[in-house]
Coordinates of C-alpha atoms and ligand atoms in Angstrom, one line a residue:
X1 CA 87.1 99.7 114.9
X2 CA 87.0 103.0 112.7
X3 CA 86.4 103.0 108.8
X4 CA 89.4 102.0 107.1
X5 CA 90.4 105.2 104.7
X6 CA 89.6 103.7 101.2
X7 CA 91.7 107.1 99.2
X8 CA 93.7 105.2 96.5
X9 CA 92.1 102.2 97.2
X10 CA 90.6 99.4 94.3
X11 CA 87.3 97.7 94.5
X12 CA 88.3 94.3 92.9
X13 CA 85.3 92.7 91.2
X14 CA 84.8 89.4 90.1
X15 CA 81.1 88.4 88.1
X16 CA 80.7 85.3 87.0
X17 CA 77.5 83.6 86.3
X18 CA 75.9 83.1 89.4
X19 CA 78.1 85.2 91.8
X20 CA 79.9 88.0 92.7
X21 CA 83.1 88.1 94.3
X22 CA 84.5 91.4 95.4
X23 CA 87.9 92.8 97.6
X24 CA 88.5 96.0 98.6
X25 CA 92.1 96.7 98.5
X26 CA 95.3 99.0 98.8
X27 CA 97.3 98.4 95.6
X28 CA 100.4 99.5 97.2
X29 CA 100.8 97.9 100.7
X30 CA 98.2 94.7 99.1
X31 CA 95.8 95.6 102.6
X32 CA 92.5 93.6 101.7
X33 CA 90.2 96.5 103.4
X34 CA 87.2 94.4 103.1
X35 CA 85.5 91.3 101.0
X36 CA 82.9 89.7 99.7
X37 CA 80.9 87.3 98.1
X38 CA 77.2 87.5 96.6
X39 CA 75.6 84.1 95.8
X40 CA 72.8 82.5 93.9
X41 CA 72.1 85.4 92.1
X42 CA 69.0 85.6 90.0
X43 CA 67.3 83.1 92.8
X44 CA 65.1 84.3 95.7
X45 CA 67.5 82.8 98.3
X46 CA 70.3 84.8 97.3
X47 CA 72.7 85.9 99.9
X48 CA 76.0 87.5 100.3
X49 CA 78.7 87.9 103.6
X50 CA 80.6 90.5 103.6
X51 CA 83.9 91.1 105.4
X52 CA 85.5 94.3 106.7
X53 CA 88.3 94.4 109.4
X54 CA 86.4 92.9 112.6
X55 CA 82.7 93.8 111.3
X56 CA 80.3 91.6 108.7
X57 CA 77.5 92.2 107.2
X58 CA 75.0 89.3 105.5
X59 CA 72.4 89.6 103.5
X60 CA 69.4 87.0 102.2
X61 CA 67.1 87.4 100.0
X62 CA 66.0 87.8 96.0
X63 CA 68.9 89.4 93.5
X64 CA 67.4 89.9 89.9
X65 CA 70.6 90.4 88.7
X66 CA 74.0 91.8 88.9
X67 CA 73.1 95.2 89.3
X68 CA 70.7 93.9 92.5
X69 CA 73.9 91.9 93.4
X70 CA 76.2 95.1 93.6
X71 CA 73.8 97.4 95.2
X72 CA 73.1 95.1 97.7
X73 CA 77.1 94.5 98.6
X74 CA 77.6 98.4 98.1
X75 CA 74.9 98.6 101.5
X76 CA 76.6 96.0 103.4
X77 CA 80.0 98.1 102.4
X78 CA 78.0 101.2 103.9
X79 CA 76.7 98.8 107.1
X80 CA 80.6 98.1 108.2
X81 CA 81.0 101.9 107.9
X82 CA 82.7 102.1 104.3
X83 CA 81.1 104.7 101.4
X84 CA 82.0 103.7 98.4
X85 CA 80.5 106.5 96.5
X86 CA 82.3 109.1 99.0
X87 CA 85.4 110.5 97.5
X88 CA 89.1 109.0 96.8
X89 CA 88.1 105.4 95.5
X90 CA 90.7 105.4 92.9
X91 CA 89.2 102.6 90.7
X92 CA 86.9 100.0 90.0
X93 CA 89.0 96.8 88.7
X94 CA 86.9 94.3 86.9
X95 CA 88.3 90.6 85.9
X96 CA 87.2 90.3 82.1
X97 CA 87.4 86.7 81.1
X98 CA 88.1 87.3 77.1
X99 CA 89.8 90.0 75.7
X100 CA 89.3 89.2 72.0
X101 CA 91.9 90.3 69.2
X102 CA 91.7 93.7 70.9
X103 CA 92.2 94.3 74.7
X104 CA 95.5 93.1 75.3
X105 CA 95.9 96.1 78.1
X106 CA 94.2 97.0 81.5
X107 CA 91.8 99.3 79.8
X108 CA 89.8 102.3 81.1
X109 CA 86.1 101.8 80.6
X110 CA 83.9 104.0 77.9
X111 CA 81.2 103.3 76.2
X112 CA 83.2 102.6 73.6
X113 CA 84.9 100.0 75.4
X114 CA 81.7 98.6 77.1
X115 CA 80.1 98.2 73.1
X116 CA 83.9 96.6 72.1
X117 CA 83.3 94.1 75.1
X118 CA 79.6 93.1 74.1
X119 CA 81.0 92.8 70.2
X120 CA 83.2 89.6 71.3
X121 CA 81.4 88.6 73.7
X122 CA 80.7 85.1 71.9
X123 CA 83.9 84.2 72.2
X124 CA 83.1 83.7 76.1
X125 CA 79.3 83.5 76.0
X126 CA 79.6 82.1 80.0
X127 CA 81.6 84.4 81.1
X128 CA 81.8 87.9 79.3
X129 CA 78.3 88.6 79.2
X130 CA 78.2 88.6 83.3
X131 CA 81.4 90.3 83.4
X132 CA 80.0 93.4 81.5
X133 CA 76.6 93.4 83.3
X134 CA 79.1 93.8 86.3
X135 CA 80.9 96.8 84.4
X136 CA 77.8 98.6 83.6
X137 CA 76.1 98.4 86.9
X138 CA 79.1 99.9 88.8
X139 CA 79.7 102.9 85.9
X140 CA 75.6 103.4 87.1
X141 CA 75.8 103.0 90.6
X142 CA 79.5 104.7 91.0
X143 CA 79.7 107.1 88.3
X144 CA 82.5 109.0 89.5
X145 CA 84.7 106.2 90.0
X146 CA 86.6 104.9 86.7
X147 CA 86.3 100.9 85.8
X148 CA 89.2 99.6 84.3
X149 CA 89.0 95.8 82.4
X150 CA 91.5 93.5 83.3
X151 CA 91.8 90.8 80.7
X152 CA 92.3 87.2 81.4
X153 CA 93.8 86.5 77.8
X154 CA 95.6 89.8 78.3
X155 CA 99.2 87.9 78.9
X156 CA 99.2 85.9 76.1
X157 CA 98.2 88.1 73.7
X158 CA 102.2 88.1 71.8
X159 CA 102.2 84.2 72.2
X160 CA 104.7 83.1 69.2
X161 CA 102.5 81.9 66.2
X162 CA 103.4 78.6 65.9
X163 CA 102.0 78.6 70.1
X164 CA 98.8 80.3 68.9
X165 CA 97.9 79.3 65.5
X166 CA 95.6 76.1 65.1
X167 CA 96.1 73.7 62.3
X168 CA 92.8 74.8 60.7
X169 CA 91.7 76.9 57.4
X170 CA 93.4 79.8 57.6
X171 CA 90.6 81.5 55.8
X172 CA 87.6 80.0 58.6
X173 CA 89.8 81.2 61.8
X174 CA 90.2 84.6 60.6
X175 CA 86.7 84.9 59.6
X176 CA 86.0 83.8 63.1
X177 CA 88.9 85.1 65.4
X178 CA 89.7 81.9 66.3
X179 CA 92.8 80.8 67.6
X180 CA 95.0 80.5 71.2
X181 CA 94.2 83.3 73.3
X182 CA 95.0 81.4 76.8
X183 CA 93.4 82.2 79.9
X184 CA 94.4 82.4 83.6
X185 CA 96.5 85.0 82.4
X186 CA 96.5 87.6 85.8
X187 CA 97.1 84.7 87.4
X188 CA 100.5 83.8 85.5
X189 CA 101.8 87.0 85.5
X190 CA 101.7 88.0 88.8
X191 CA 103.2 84.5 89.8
X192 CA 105.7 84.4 87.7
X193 CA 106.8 87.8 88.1
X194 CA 106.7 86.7 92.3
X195 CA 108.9 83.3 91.0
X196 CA 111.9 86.0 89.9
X197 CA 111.5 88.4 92.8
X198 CA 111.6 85.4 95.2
X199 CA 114.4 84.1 93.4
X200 CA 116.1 87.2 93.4
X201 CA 116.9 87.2 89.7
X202 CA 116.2 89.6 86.5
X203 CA 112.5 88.5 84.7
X204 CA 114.6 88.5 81.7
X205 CA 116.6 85.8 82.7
X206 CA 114.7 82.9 84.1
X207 CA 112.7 80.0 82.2
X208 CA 109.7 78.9 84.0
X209 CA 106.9 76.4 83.7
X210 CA 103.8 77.8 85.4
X211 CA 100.9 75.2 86.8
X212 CA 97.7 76.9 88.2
X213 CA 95.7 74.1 89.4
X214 CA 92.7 75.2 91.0
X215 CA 89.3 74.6 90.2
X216 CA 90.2 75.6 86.3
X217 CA 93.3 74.4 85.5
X218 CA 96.2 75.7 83.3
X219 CA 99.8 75.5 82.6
X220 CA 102.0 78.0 80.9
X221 CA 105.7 78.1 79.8
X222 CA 107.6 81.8 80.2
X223 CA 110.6 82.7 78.7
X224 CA 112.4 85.5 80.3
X225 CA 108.7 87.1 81.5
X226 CA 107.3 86.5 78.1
X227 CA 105.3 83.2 78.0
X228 CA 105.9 80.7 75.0
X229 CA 103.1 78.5 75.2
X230 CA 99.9 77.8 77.4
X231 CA 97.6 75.0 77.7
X232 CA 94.8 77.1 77.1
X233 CA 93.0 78.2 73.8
X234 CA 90.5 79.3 72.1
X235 CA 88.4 78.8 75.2
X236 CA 89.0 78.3 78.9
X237 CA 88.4 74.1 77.9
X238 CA 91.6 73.4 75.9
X239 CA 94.7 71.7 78.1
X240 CA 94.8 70.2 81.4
X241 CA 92.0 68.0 83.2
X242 CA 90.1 70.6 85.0
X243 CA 87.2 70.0 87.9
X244 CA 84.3 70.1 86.0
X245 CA 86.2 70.6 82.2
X246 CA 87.4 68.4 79.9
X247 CA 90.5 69.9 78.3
X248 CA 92.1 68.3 75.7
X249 CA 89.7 66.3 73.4
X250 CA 89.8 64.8 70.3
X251 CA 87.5 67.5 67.9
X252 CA 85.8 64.4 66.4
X253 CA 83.9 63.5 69.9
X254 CA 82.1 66.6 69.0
X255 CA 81.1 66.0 65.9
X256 CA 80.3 61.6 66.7
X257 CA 78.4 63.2 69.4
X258 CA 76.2 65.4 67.5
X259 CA 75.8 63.3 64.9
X260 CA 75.3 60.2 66.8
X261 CA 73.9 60.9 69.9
X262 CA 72.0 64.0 68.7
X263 CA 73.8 66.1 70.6
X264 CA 73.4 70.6 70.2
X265 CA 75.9 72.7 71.0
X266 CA 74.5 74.1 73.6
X267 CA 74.6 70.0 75.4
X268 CA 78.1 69.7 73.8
X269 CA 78.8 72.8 76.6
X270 CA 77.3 71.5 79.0
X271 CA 78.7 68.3 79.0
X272 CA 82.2 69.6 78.0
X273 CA 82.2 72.4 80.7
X274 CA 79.9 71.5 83.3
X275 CA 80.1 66.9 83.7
X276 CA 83.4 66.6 82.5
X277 CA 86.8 66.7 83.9
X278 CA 86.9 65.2 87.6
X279 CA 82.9 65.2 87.9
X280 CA 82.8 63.6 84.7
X281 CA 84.8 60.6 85.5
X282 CA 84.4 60.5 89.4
X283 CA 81.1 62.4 90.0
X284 CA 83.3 65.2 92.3
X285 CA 85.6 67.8 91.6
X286 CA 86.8 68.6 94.8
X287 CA 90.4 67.0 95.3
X288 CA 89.8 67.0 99.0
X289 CA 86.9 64.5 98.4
X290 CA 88.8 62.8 96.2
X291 CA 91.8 61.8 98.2
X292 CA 89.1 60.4 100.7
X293 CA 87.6 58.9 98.1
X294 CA 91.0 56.9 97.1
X295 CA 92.2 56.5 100.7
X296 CA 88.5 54.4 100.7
X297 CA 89.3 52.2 97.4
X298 CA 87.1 53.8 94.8
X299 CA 88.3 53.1 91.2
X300 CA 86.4 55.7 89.4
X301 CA 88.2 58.6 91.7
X302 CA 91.3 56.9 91.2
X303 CA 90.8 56.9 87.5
X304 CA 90.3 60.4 87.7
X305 CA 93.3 61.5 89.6
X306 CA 95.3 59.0 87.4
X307 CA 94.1 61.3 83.9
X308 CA 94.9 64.3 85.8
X309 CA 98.4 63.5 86.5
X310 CA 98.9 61.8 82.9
X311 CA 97.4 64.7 81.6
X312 CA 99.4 67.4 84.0
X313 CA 103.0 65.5 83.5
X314 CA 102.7 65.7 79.7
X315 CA 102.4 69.2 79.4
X316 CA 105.2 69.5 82.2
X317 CA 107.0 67.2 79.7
X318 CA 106.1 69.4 76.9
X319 CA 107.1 72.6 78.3
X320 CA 110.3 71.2 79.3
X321 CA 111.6 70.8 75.5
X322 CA 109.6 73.9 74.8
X323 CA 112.0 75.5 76.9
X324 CA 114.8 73.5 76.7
X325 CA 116.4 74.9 79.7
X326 CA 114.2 75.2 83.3
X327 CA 114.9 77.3 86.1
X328 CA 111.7 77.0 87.9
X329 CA 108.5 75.0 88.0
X330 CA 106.0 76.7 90.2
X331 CA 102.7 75.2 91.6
X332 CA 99.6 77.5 92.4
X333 CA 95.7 78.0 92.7
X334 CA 94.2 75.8 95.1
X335 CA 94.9 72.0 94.4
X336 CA 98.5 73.8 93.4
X337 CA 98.5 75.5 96.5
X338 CA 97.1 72.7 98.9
X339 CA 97.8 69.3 97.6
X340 CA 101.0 68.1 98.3
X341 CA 100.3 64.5 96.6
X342 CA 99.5 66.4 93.4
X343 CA 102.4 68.4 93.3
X344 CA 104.7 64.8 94.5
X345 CA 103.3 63.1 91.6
X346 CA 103.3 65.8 88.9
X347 CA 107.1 65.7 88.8
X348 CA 108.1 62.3 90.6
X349 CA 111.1 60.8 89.1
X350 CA 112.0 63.7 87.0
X351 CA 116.0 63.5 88.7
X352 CA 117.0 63.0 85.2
X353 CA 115.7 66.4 84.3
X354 CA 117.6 68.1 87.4
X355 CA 114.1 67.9 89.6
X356 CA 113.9 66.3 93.2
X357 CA 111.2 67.4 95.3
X358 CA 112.0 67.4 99.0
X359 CA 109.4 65.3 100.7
X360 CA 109.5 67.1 103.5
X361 CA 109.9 70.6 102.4
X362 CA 106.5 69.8 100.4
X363 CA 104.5 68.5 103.1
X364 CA 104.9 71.6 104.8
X365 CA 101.9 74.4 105.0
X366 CA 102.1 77.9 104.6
X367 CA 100.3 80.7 102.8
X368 CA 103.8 82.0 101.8
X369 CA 105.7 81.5 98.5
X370 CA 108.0 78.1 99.7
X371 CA 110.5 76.3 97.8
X372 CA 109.8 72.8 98.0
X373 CA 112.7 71.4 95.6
X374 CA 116.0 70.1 97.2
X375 CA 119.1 72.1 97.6
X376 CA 120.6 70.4 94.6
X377 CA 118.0 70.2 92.4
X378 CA 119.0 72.2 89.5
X379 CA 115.4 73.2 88.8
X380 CA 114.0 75.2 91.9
X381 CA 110.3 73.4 92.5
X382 CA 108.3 76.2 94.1
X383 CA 104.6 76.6 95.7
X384 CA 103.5 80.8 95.2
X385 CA 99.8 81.5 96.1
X386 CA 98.3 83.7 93.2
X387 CA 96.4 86.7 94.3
X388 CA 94.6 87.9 90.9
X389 CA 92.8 90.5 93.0
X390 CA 95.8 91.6 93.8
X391 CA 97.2 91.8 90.7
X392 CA 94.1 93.6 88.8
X393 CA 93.8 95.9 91.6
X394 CA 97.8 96.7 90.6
X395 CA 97.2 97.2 86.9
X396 CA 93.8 98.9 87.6
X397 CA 95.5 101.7 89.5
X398 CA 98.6 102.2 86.9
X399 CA 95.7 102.9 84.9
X400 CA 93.7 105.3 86.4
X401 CA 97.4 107.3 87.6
X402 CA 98.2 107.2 84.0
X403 CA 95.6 109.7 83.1
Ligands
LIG1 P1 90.5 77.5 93.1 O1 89.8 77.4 91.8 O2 92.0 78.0 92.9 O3 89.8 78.3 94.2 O4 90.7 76.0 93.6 C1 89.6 75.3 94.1 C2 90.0 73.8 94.3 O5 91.2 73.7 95.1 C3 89.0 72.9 94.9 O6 88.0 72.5 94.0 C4 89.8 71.8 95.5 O7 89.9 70.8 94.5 C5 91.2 72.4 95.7 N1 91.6 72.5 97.1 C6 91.3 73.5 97.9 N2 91.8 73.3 99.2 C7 92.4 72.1 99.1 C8 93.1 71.3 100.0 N3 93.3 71.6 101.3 N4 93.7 70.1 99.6 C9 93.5 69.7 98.3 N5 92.8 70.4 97.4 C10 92.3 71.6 97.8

């Protein structure tokens, strides 16, 4: 197979802590030219596979860092017959966990912009950190391609106050930027903007409760395309019961646990981001292993997939008289996406509210947007697959064609 012809396309990149996740796409027609993933980075059995058309590429071995990381998938591009440094890549897109007070926009990297992004990069100390190493290794190793940030609070920047504002010292958040920024936020837009295309009706006019359920977890409620409320704050740990996250917590665990149990912040992290959520309570986070876990009687995964569903159905509940009126409730991410007992028992006997899932409709699998509600029910239950490559590869573009 030839080259694909990458003019006007976007290199998608995704650095988190560990890895690197990359597509290579065409904004316009959404054509994934090529993927990729880089693992275990910073170890000396990294590796990364790499996917273009018919052709891969692996590599194994030691990556330092993210710059190692991105050279290394920038050869296996060149292996499977793709130069990225050649002309007519139109941008670099990179997902940006926290966008502060500030970035509320797809923004066109500078150095200005790459010193704004280290400034606030304690509000996400796991993730923005890795996310600008990423930037500044591909403004080295491309230089003539632009980087644009993508923020993940971008979305809900112009949440109403009253969604946004936390009941503390008015004086202490300012000091310390704190308040609800939400999170997930490429993800919501782009399905909820899918929700009103697939429904055929004007943004302007539909109410509808987001629920990305994947591995991070969060729900938002959007009122004529501008959301009202999200279950995410301050940090990617407030809301729903995530995989390895707590969400919601009483604040005064915290403090017991540091002054109890001697606890540092640094273990209050840990324990809240890393052992929490469906680890904490079942020792997996994986729903598939879960449901095996149940079918084979074990309480403690029961437990846990009885707190995620409690947890789930009362911000459904709470979204639902944040809204008052619902035209859509929309599932997505990968447990959103994949588990049809989650999505069953997320809005079972809910007929009173106008919702009746079809049973069969929802046992169905496809990798298309479905509805999964009844003809009658008054709200239409859907499942949309999120793409937020897709999305920042979108935004990236009508960035770099805006110059
Ligand atoms: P994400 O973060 O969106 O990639 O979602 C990852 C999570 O989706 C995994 O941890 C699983 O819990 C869940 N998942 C993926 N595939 C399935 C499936 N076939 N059935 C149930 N859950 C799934």
């Amino acid at each position: 197979m030839s080259a694909p012809d990458v003019r006007g396309a976007v290199l998608v990149l995704n650095a988190g802590s560990s890895s690197l996740k990359y597509q290579l796409l065409e904004p316009h027609s959404a054509a994934v030219l090529a993927s990729g993933i880089v693992e275990r980075i910073g170890d000396d059995d990294a590796g990364a596979t790499h996917t273009a058309g018919d052709e891969t590429a692996e590599f194994h071995g030691a990556l330092a860092d993210q710059h190692a990381a991105l050279e290394t998938a920038l050869s296996l591009f060149r292996e499977t017959g793709i130069d990225l440094g050649g002309a007519g890549l139109a941008a670099v897109g990179h997902r940006l966990v926290h966008g502060g007070k500030d970035f509320y926009r797809p923004t066109l990297v500078d150095d200005g912009v790459v010193d704004e992004i280290e400034r606030i990069s304690d509000l996400a100390p796991l993730h923005n950190p890795v996310n600008l190493a990423g930037i500044v290794a591909m403004r080295k190793l491309l230089p003539d391609v632009p980087s644009v940030a993508v923020f993940d609070t971008a979305f809900f920047h112009d949440l109403p106050a009253a969604a946004s504002t936390y009941a503390i010292d008015r004086e202490v958040a300012q000091q310390y930027s704190i308040r609800r920024y939400g999170f997930h936020g490429t993800s919501h837009q782009y399905v909820s903007e899918r929700v009103t295309e697939y429904l055929g009706r004007d943004a302007t006019s539909v109410n509808q409760i987001v629920l990305h359920l994947g591995n991070g977890a969060s729900a938002s409620a959007i009122r004529g395309g501008k959301p009202i409320d999200t279950s995410m704050g301050m940090t990617p740990m407030e809301g729903l019961v995530m995989g390895t996250r707590s969400g919601d917590i009483d604040p005064g665990v915290l403090t017991y646990l540091q002054r109890v149990g001697g606890f540092d912040a640094a273990e209050v992290d840990t324990l809240l981001n890393r052992n929490s959520g469906l680890r904490g309570l079942c020792g997996e986070n994986d729903f598939r292993t879960i449901d095996r876990l149940i079918s084979d009687g074990d309480d403690n995964a029961r437990l846990a997939y009885d707190v995620y569903i409690h947890r789930l159905r009362s911000y459904i509940g709470a979204y639902l008289i944040g809204l008052g009126e619902v035209d859509a409730i929309t599932f997505t991410a990968g447990v959103g996406e994949n588990s049809p007992t989650v999505r069953a028992d997320a809005l079972d006997g809910l007929s009173r509210f106008g919702i009746h899932i079809d049973a069969e409709r929802n046992t169905l699998r496809s990798k298309e947007a479905r509805t999964i509600s009844t003809d009658d029910s008054q709200v239409t239950v859907l499942v949309v697959p999120t793409n937020e490559e897709l999305a920042i590869a979108r935004q990236a573009f009508e960035v770099v064609e805006g110059q």
